[in-house]
Amino acid sequence: MNLKIAKLAGDGIGPEVIEQATKVVDAIAKKYNHTVEWTEALTGAAAIDAVGNPYPDDTHEICMNADAVLFGAIGHPKFDNDPSAKVRPEQGLLAMRKKLGLFANIRPTTTFPSLIHKSPLRRDLVEGADFVCIRELTGGIYFGEKGRKDDGKSAYDLCIYSWEEVERIVRLSYDYAMKRNKKLCVVDKANVLESSRLWREVAQSIEKEYPEVETEYLFVDAAAMRIIQWPKGFDVMVTENMFGDILTDEASVISGSMGLMPSASIGVHTSVFEPIHGSYPQAAGKNIANPLGTILSAAMMFEYAFDLKEEAKRIQDVVNQSLEEGAVTVDIAEDGKALSTSEVGDWIASRI
Ligand code: IPM
Ligand code: MN
């Protein structure tokens, strides 16, 4: 198969971790007789510096023409502390999500046996936890009207969803649950928010079509609590954009390292695969960042974008091997025996 992949490294540690995923993808291609056509494109602060736009038209064109997008991270401290900045790197990510129609962000939470002791939660709570959060990604408060009133002394962000937007993500989540353990938890705040009441109404109307799936409705505050109290109780969870943003950061610590968590964003056009961690500017250029989240995102790319499950499994198996044998970066290494970012990439690529 010929795999056309757009490579958007972005900011901070993005380029370093993307480089390792590139080695791994190339190694897989060699082993399984695929050819890869990589096209690099600018995004984030790097794109603002170069052309004044965090998601330039050229980049969008490249993404539209690719079979999949591998994305690093975006964000730069020089924008974080400047609330008046007119263009921000994050706008690039949001523009990409909107323009590619990436309405479903799939974020798995799994545990790795050799890392369980790194989890802040007790072993008996964490061992065997395996759930997926499906976060709506192109609607809600992120994209609703926002602005200032009263001479700038008041501000608002509108949370708005249409029936169709909710329906497509809820359906996707039911289909996803059918392929897993047939449990779906719909997370909202229907006791307070009208937009959440719409979510619940839509979900209840679709629930009937999936009698095999056990549906549960949970308010987001209770869901936040349950994620750390009893993570094993979840199978598939679906929620709106900002609740999903918050809950998936919370869920990411269960595994013991956020640096390991991959994600897939799928929808209307080309799918995007990216680690859930940010640009981690403190580590940029130091060759210490954990590349496994990006490498596992590449595994998701083989599964979701190319339907190449064996290739995906091979990557996951070798990542597990690297964890078991301690061929890992400083964030998870034991007794000071850490490898660098590029050494982990080489280790995995060579074993593939
Ligand atoms: C994420 C990030 C983004 C988000 C930021 C960088 C805009 O936190 O992908 O979870 O809030 O969606
Ligand atoms: Mn986030």
Coordinates of C-alpha atoms and ligand atoms in Angstrom, one line a residue:
M1 CA 0.0 0.0 0.0
N2 CA 1.1 3.6 -0.6
L3 CA 0.7 5.7 2.5
K4 CA 0.5 9.4 2.0
I5 CA 1.1 11.0 5.4
A6 CA 1.2 14.7 6.2
K7 CA 3.7 15.4 9.0
L8 CA 2.9 18.4 11.2
A9 CA 5.5 18.5 13.9
G10 CA 4.5 21.8 15.4
D11 CA 6.2 23.3 18.5
G12 CA 8.2 22.4 21.6
I13 CA 8.9 18.7 21.7
G14 CA 6.7 18.1 18.7
P15 CA 9.6 17.8 16.1
E16 CA 11.5 15.4 18.4
V17 CA 8.7 13.0 19.1
I18 CA 7.4 13.1 15.5
E19 CA 10.9 12.2 14.3
Q20 CA 10.7 9.0 16.4
A21 CA 7.3 8.1 15.1
T22 CA 8.6 8.7 11.5
K23 CA 11.4 6.1 12.1
V24 CA 8.8 3.6 13.4
V25 CA 6.4 4.2 10.5
D26 CA 9.3 3.7 8.0
A27 CA 10.4 0.5 9.8
I28 CA 6.8 -0.8 9.6
A29 CA 6.6 0.1 5.9
K30 CA 9.8 -1.8 5.2
K31 CA 8.7 -4.9 7.1
Y32 CA 5.2 -5.1 5.6
N33 CA 6.1 -3.8 2.1
H34 CA 4.4 -0.4 2.1
T35 CA 5.7 2.8 0.7
V36 CA 5.4 6.0 2.6
E37 CA 5.1 9.5 1.1
W38 CA 5.8 12.0 3.8
T39 CA 4.9 15.7 3.3
E40 CA 5.9 18.1 6.0
A41 CA 3.8 21.2 6.8
L42 CA 3.9 24.1 9.2
T43 CA 1.6 24.6 12.1
G44 CA 1.4 26.3 15.5
A45 CA 3.9 28.9 16.8
A46 CA 6.4 27.7 14.2
A47 CA 3.9 28.7 11.4
I48 CA 3.1 32.0 13.1
D49 CA 6.8 32.9 13.1
A50 CA 7.2 31.8 9.5
V51 CA 4.0 33.0 7.8
G52 CA 1.9 34.7 10.5
N53 CA -0.8 32.0 10.5
P54 CA -0.9 28.9 12.8
Y55 CA -2.7 26.8 10.2
P56 CA -1.7 28.2 6.8
D57 CA -3.8 27.3 3.7
D58 CA -0.8 25.4 2.3
T59 CA -0.8 23.2 5.4
H60 CA -4.6 22.6 5.0
E61 CA -4.1 21.7 1.4
I62 CA -1.4 19.2 2.3
C63 CA -3.6 17.6 5.0
M64 CA -6.6 17.4 2.6
N65 CA -4.5 15.6 0.0
A66 CA -3.0 13.1 2.5
D67 CA -4.4 9.8 3.7
A68 CA -3.6 10.6 7.3
V69 CA -2.0 13.4 9.4
L70 CA 0.6 12.8 12.1
F71 CA 0.6 15.7 14.4
G72 CA 3.2 16.6 17.1
A73 CA 2.2 19.3 19.5
I74 CA 1.5 23.0 19.5
G75 CA 1.9 25.8 22.0
H76 CA 4.6 28.3 23.0
P77 CA 5.1 30.0 26.4
K78 CA 5.5 33.4 24.7
F79 CA 1.8 33.3 23.9
D80 CA 0.5 31.8 27.2
N81 CA 1.3 34.8 29.3
D82 CA 0.0 37.3 26.7
P83 CA -3.8 37.4 26.8
S84 CA -3.9 40.2 24.2
A85 CA -2.0 38.2 21.5
K86 CA -4.0 38.4 18.3
V87 CA -2.9 35.1 16.9
R88 CA -2.2 32.1 19.1
P89 CA -0.8 28.7 18.2
E90 CA -3.8 26.9 19.6
Q91 CA -6.0 28.6 17.0
G92 CA -4.1 26.5 14.4
L93 CA -5.1 23.3 16.1
L94 CA -8.7 24.4 16.4
A95 CA -8.8 25.6 12.7
M96 CA -7.4 22.3 11.6
R97 CA -10.1 20.4 13.6
K98 CA -12.8 22.6 12.1
K99 CA -11.6 22.6 8.5
L100 CA -11.0 18.9 8.4
G101 CA -14.3 18.2 10.1
L102 CA -12.7 16.2 12.9
F103 CA -15.7 15.9 15.1
A104 CA -14.7 12.8 17.0
N105 CA -11.6 12.7 19.2
I106 CA -10.9 9.2 20.4
R107 CA -8.7 9.0 23.5
P108 CA -8.1 5.6 25.0
T109 CA -7.0 5.0 28.6
T110 CA -5.1 1.8 29.0
T111 CA -2.7 0.6 31.6
F112 CA 0.7 -1.0 31.0
P113 CA 1.6 -3.7 33.5
S114 CA 5.2 -2.6 34.0
L115 CA 4.0 1.0 34.8
I116 CA 1.2 0.4 37.2
H117 CA 3.4 1.4 40.2
K118 CA 3.8 4.8 38.6
S119 CA 0.1 5.5 38.7
P120 CA -1.0 7.9 41.5
L121 CA -3.9 5.5 42.1
R122 CA -3.8 2.2 44.0
R123 CA -2.9 -0.8 42.0
D124 CA -6.2 -2.6 42.6
L125 CA -8.1 0.3 41.2
V126 CA -5.9 0.7 38.1
E127 CA -5.0 -2.8 37.0
G128 CA -7.1 -3.7 34.0
A129 CA -8.6 -0.3 33.5
D130 CA -9.4 0.0 29.8
F131 CA -11.8 2.6 28.5
V132 CA -12.1 5.1 25.7
C133 CA -13.3 8.6 25.9
I134 CA -14.9 10.0 22.7
R135 CA -14.7 13.7 22.9
E136 CA -16.8 15.9 20.5
L137 CA -14.2 18.1 18.9
T138 CA -15.7 20.7 16.6
G139 CA -18.6 22.2 18.6
G140 CA -19.6 23.5 22.0
I141 CA -18.0 26.3 23.9
Y142 CA -14.7 26.0 21.9
F143 CA -16.4 27.2 18.7
G144 CA -19.5 29.2 19.9
E145 CA -19.7 32.9 19.7
K146 CA -17.3 34.6 22.1
G147 CA -16.6 38.2 22.9
R148 CA -16.5 41.1 25.4
K149 CA -19.1 43.5 26.5
D150 CA -19.3 46.6 28.7
D151 CA -16.0 48.1 27.6
G152 CA -14.3 44.8 27.8
K153 CA -15.2 44.3 31.5
S154 CA -17.5 41.3 30.8
A155 CA -16.7 38.3 28.6
Y156 CA -18.7 35.4 27.3
D157 CA -18.2 32.1 25.4
L158 CA -21.4 30.4 24.0
C159 CA -21.8 26.7 24.3
I160 CA -24.0 25.7 21.4
Y161 CA -24.7 22.3 19.8
S162 CA -27.1 21.3 17.1
W163 CA -29.1 18.0 17.1
E164 CA -27.1 16.8 14.1
E165 CA -23.8 17.5 15.8
V166 CA -24.8 15.5 18.8
E167 CA -26.4 12.7 16.8
R168 CA -23.3 11.9 14.7
I169 CA -21.0 11.7 17.7
V170 CA -23.4 9.7 19.8
R171 CA -24.0 7.3 16.9
L172 CA -20.3 6.9 16.4
S173 CA -19.9 6.1 20.1
Y174 CA -22.6 3.5 20.1
D175 CA -21.0 1.8 17.0
Y176 CA -17.7 2.0 18.9
A177 CA -19.2 0.5 22.0
M178 CA -20.7 -2.4 19.9
K179 CA -17.1 -3.3 18.9
R180 CA -16.0 -3.2 22.6
N181 CA -17.8 -4.3 25.7
K182 CA -21.1 -2.8 24.8
K183 CA -21.3 -0.2 27.6
L184 CA -21.7 3.5 26.8
C185 CA -21.6 6.3 29.4
V186 CA -23.0 9.6 28.2
V187 CA -21.5 12.4 30.2
D188 CA -23.2 15.8 30.5
K189 CA -24.4 18.4 32.9
A190 CA -28.1 18.1 32.1
N191 CA -29.2 19.2 35.6
V192 CA -27.9 22.7 34.8
L193 CA -27.1 23.2 31.1
E194 CA -29.7 23.4 28.2
S195 CA -27.0 22.2 25.7
S196 CA -26.6 19.1 27.9
R197 CA -30.3 18.5 28.0
L198 CA -30.2 18.5 24.2
W199 CA -27.4 15.9 24.4
R200 CA -29.4 13.7 26.7
E201 CA -32.5 14.0 24.5
V202 CA -30.5 13.0 21.4
A203 CA -28.8 10.2 23.2
Q204 CA -32.0 8.8 24.6
S205 CA -33.6 8.8 21.1
I206 CA -30.6 6.8 19.7
E207 CA -30.3 4.5 22.7
K208 CA -33.4 2.5 21.5
E209 CA -31.6 1.6 18.3
Y210 CA -28.8 -0.1 20.3
P211 CA -30.6 -2.5 22.7
E212 CA -27.5 -4.5 23.2
V213 CA -25.6 -1.6 24.6
E214 CA -26.0 -0.8 28.3
T215 CA -26.3 3.0 28.4
E216 CA -25.5 5.1 31.5
Y217 CA -26.0 8.8 32.0
L218 CA -23.6 10.6 34.3
F219 CA -23.2 14.2 35.2
V220 CA -19.7 15.5 34.5
D221 CA -18.8 16.2 38.1
A222 CA -19.7 12.7 39.1
A223 CA -17.9 11.3 36.1
A224 CA -14.7 13.2 37.2
M225 CA -15.0 11.5 40.5
R226 CA -15.7 8.0 39.1
I227 CA -12.7 8.2 36.8
I228 CA -10.4 8.0 39.7
Q229 CA -12.6 6.1 42.1
W230 CA -13.5 3.2 39.8
P231 CA -11.9 3.6 36.3
K232 CA -12.6 -0.1 35.6
G233 CA -16.3 0.7 35.5
F234 CA -16.0 2.5 32.1
D235 CA -15.9 1.0 28.6
V236 CA -16.8 3.9 26.2
M237 CA -17.6 7.4 27.3
V238 CA -18.9 10.2 25.1
T239 CA -19.0 13.8 26.0
E240 CA -19.0 17.3 24.6
N241 CA -15.8 19.2 23.7
M242 CA -14.7 20.9 26.9
F243 CA -15.9 18.2 29.3
G244 CA -13.9 15.8 27.2
D245 CA -10.8 18.0 27.2
I246 CA -10.8 18.1 31.0
L247 CA -11.8 14.4 31.7
T248 CA -9.2 13.1 29.3
D249 CA -6.4 14.9 31.0
E250 CA -7.6 13.5 34.3
A251 CA -7.8 10.0 32.8
S252 CA -4.4 10.2 31.3
V253 CA -2.7 10.1 34.7
I254 CA -4.2 6.7 35.5
S255 CA -1.7 4.9 33.3
G256 CA 1.2 6.5 35.1
S257 CA 2.4 8.8 32.3
M258 CA 0.7 11.3 30.1
G259 CA 3.6 10.9 27.7
L260 CA 2.2 7.5 26.7
M261 CA -1.3 8.4 25.6
P262 CA -2.2 8.5 21.9
S263 CA -5.3 9.9 20.2
A264 CA -7.1 9.8 16.9
S265 CA -9.4 12.5 15.6
I266 CA -11.7 11.4 12.9
G267 CA -14.6 13.0 10.9
V268 CA -15.3 14.3 7.5
H269 CA -11.9 14.6 5.8
T270 CA -8.4 13.3 6.6
S271 CA -8.0 11.9 10.1
V272 CA -5.3 13.2 12.5
F273 CA -3.3 11.3 15.0
E274 CA -1.5 13.0 17.8
P275 CA -0.3 12.4 21.4
I276 CA -2.5 14.0 24.0
H277 CA 0.4 15.7 25.8
G278 CA 1.2 19.3 24.9
S279 CA 4.4 20.9 23.5
Y280 CA 6.2 20.6 26.9
P281 CA 8.5 23.7 26.2
Q282 CA 10.7 23.0 29.2
A283 CA 12.0 19.9 27.5
A284 CA 12.2 21.1 23.9
G285 CA 15.4 20.4 22.2
K286 CA 16.8 18.4 25.1
N287 CA 16.2 14.9 23.6
I288 CA 14.4 13.8 26.8
A289 CA 10.7 13.8 25.9
N290 CA 8.8 10.6 25.8
P291 CA 8.0 9.7 22.2
L292 CA 5.7 6.7 23.0
G293 CA 2.5 8.7 22.9
T294 CA 3.3 9.8 19.3
I295 CA 4.5 6.3 18.4
L296 CA 1.3 4.8 19.7
S297 CA -0.6 7.5 17.8
A298 CA 1.1 6.2 14.7
A299 CA -0.2 2.7 15.7
M300 CA -3.7 4.2 15.8
M301 CA -3.1 5.7 12.3
F302 CA -2.4 2.2 10.9
E303 CA -5.5 0.9 12.5
Y304 CA -8.0 3.7 11.8
A305 CA -6.7 5.4 8.6
F306 CA -5.3 2.4 6.8
D307 CA -7.1 -0.5 8.3
L308 CA -3.8 -2.2 8.8
K309 CA -4.4 -3.9 12.1
E310 CA -1.3 -6.2 12.1
E311 CA 1.0 -3.3 11.6
A312 CA -0.8 -1.4 14.4
K313 CA -0.4 -4.4 16.7
R314 CA 3.3 -4.8 15.9
I315 CA 3.9 -1.2 17.1
Q316 CA 1.9 -1.7 20.3
D317 CA 3.8 -5.0 21.0
V318 CA 7.2 -3.4 20.6
V319 CA 6.2 -0.4 22.7
N320 CA 5.1 -2.9 25.4
Q321 CA 8.5 -4.6 25.1
S322 CA 10.3 -1.3 25.5
L323 CA 8.3 -0.7 28.7
E324 CA 9.0 -4.1 30.0
E325 CA 12.7 -3.9 29.3
G326 CA 13.0 -0.4 30.6
A327 CA 14.1 1.1 27.2
V328 CA 12.3 4.3 28.1
T329 CA 12.8 8.0 28.7
V330 CA 13.5 9.7 32.0
D331 CA 9.9 10.3 32.9
I332 CA 9.3 6.6 33.5
A333 CA 12.8 5.2 33.7
E334 CA 13.9 3.3 36.9
D335 CA 17.3 3.7 38.7
G336 CA 18.5 6.5 36.4
K337 CA 18.8 4.2 33.4
A338 CA 17.0 6.5 31.0
L339 CA 17.4 6.5 27.2
S340 CA 17.1 9.7 25.2
T341 CA 14.1 10.4 22.9
S342 CA 16.0 9.4 19.8
E343 CA 17.4 6.3 21.5
V344 CA 13.9 5.1 22.3
G345 CA 12.9 5.8 18.7
D346 CA 15.9 3.8 17.4
W347 CA 15.2 1.0 19.9
I348 CA 11.6 0.5 18.7
A349 CA 12.4 1.0 15.0
S350 CA 15.2 -1.6 15.1
R351 CA 13.0 -4.2 16.9
I352 CA 10.2 -3.7 14.4
Ligands
IPM1 C1 -6.1 19.2 23.7 C2 -5.5 20.5 24.0 C3 -6.2 21.6 23.1 C4 -7.6 21.6 23.5 C5 -5.6 23.0 23.2 C6 -4.1 23.0 22.9 C7 -6.3 23.9 22.3 O1 -5.6 20.8 25.3 O2 -5.9 18.7 22.5 O3 -6.6 18.5 24.5 O4 -8.0 22.2 24.4 O5 -8.4 20.9 22.8
MN2 MN -6.5 19.2 26.5

